[in-house]
Short mmCIF file of the C-alpha atoms (twelve columns), coordinates in Angstrom:
data_MODEL
# 
_entry.id   MODEL 
# 
loop_
_atom_site.group_PDB 
_atom_site.id 
_atom_site.type_symbol 
_atom_site.label_atom_id 
_atom_site.label_alt_id 
_atom_site.label_comp_id 
_atom_site.label_asym_id 
_atom_site.label_seq_id 
_atom_site.Cartn_x 
_atom_site.Cartn_y 
_atom_site.Cartn_z 
_atom_site.pdbx_PDB_model_num 
ATOM 1  C CA . PRO A 1  -4.889 -8.061  -16.061 1 
ATOM 2  C CA . GLU A 2  -3.633 -8.793  -12.576 1 
ATOM 3  C CA . LEU A 3  -0.638 -6.582  -13.199 1 
ATOM 4  C CA . ARG A 4  -2.861 -3.891  -14.672 1 
ATOM 5  C CA . ARG A 5  -4.868 -3.782  -11.450 1 
ATOM 6  C CA . PHE A 6  -1.963 -3.813  -9.262  1 
ATOM 7  C CA . ASP A 7  -0.789 -0.862  -10.932 1 
ATOM 8  C CA . TYR A 8  -4.246 0.730   -10.810 1 
ATOM 9  C CA . TRP A 9  -4.193 0.586   -6.997  1 
ATOM 10 C CA . SER A 10 -0.584 1.570   -6.580  1 
ATOM 11 C CA . ARG A 11 -1.290 4.669   -8.525  1 
ATOM 12 C CA . LEU A 12 -4.302 5.423   -6.691  1 
ATOM 13 C CA . GLY A 13 -2.520 4.912   -3.434  1 
ATOM 14 C CA . ARG A 14 0.215  7.636   -4.412  1 
ATOM 15 C CA . LEU A 15 -2.407 9.826   -5.689  1 
ATOM 16 C CA . ALA A 16 -4.281 9.674   -2.339  1 
ATOM 17 C CA . GLN A 17 -1.147 10.079  -0.250  1 
ATOM 18 C CA . GLU A 18 0.875  12.709  -1.949  1 
ATOM 19 C CA . GLY A 19 -1.936 14.674  -4.272  1 
ATOM 20 C CA . LEU A 20 -5.297 14.300  -2.097  1 
ATOM 21 C CA . ASP A 21 -3.577 14.028  1.428   1 
ATOM 22 C CA . ASP A 22 -6.096 11.213  2.223   1 
ATOM 23 C CA . PRO A 23 -4.095 8.433   4.381   1 
ATOM 24 C CA . ASP A 24 -7.073 6.428   4.728   1 
ATOM 25 C CA . LEU A 25 -7.750 6.026   1.082   1 
ATOM 26 C CA . ALA A 26 -3.933 5.377   0.543   1 
ATOM 27 C CA . ARG A 27 -3.963 2.645   2.988   1 
ATOM 28 C CA . LYS A 28 -6.909 1.117   1.374   1 
ATOM 29 C CA . ALA A 29 -5.292 1.242   -2.094  1 
ATOM 30 C CA . PHE A 30 -2.041 0.014   -1.070  1 
ATOM 31 C CA . GLU A 31 -3.470 -2.852  0.782   1 
ATOM 32 C CA . ALA A 32 -5.643 -3.739  -2.427  1 
ATOM 33 C CA . ALA A 33 -2.437 -3.714  -4.418  1 
ATOM 34 C CA . LEU A 34 -0.716 -6.091  -1.960  1 
ATOM 35 C CA . LYS A 35 -3.422 -8.449  -2.153  1 
ATOM 36 C CA . LEU A 36 -2.454 -8.715  -5.856  1 
ATOM 37 C CA . ARG A 37 1.403  -8.747  -5.017  1 
ATOM 38 C CA . PRO A 38 1.809  -9.418  -1.358  1 
ATOM 39 C CA . ASP A 39 5.598  -9.771  -1.586  1 
ATOM 40 C CA . HIS A 40 6.198  -6.320  -3.367  1 
ATOM 41 C CA . ARG A 41 8.838  -4.625  -1.496  1 
ATOM 42 C CA . PRO A 42 8.327  -1.021  -2.561  1 
ATOM 43 C CA . THR A 43 4.471  -0.984  -1.677  1 
ATOM 44 C CA . LEU A 44 5.222  -2.926  1.642   1 
ATOM 45 C CA . GLN A 45 7.880  0.117   2.429   1 
ATOM 46 C CA . VAL A 46 5.308  2.806   1.396   1 
ATOM 47 C CA . LEU A 47 2.512  1.230   3.653   1 
ATOM 48 C CA . ALA A 48 4.917  0.873   6.476   1 
ATOM 49 C CA . GLU A 49 5.576  4.576   6.379   1 
ATOM 50 C CA . LEU A 50 1.845  5.326   5.955   1 
ATOM 51 C CA . TYR A 51 1.125  2.958   9.075   1 
ATOM 52 C CA . ARG A 52 3.766  5.075   11.113  1 
ATOM 53 C CA . SER A 53 1.672  8.113   10.710  1 
ATOM 54 C CA . LEU A 54 -1.701 6.504   11.477  1 
ATOM 55 C CA . PRO A 55 -2.872 5.005   14.719  1 
ATOM 56 C CA . GLU A 56 -2.873 1.312   13.697  1 
ATOM 57 C CA . PRO A 57 -0.003 -0.488  15.370  1 
ATOM 58 C CA . ALA A 58 -1.449 -3.903  14.323  1 
ATOM 59 C CA . GLY A 59 -1.193 -2.787  10.535  1 
ATOM 60 C CA . LEU A 60 2.278  -1.642  11.077  1 
ATOM 61 C CA . ALA A 61 3.208  -4.769  12.751  1 
ATOM 62 C CA . SER A 62 1.890  -6.867  10.003  1 
ATOM 63 C CA . VAL A 63 3.575  -4.749  7.114   1 
ATOM 64 C CA . LEU A 64 6.950  -4.726  9.022   1 
ATOM 65 C CA . GLY A 65 6.423  -8.485  9.720   1 
ATOM 66 C CA . ALA A 66 6.144  -8.841  5.733   1 
ATOM 67 C CA . LEU A 67 9.105  -6.822  5.272   1 
ATOM 68 C CA . LEU A 68 11.386 -9.342  7.209   1 
ATOM 69 C CA . LYS A 69 10.365 -12.281 5.170   1 
# 
């Protein structure tokens, strides 16, 4: 079930980002996915790219810090 929830949030994030052009929904979905798998590098990388386009430097710093671990 946890893997299924992670997959759900990841898919929703991609749909929101690419299909709906809704960066706020995408950010929330990817953050929810990372709560389930905080070390998932592909999701961290996508979220870092997303944060670069949003006015949220603290979020970007947090994700980049997680990528450095």
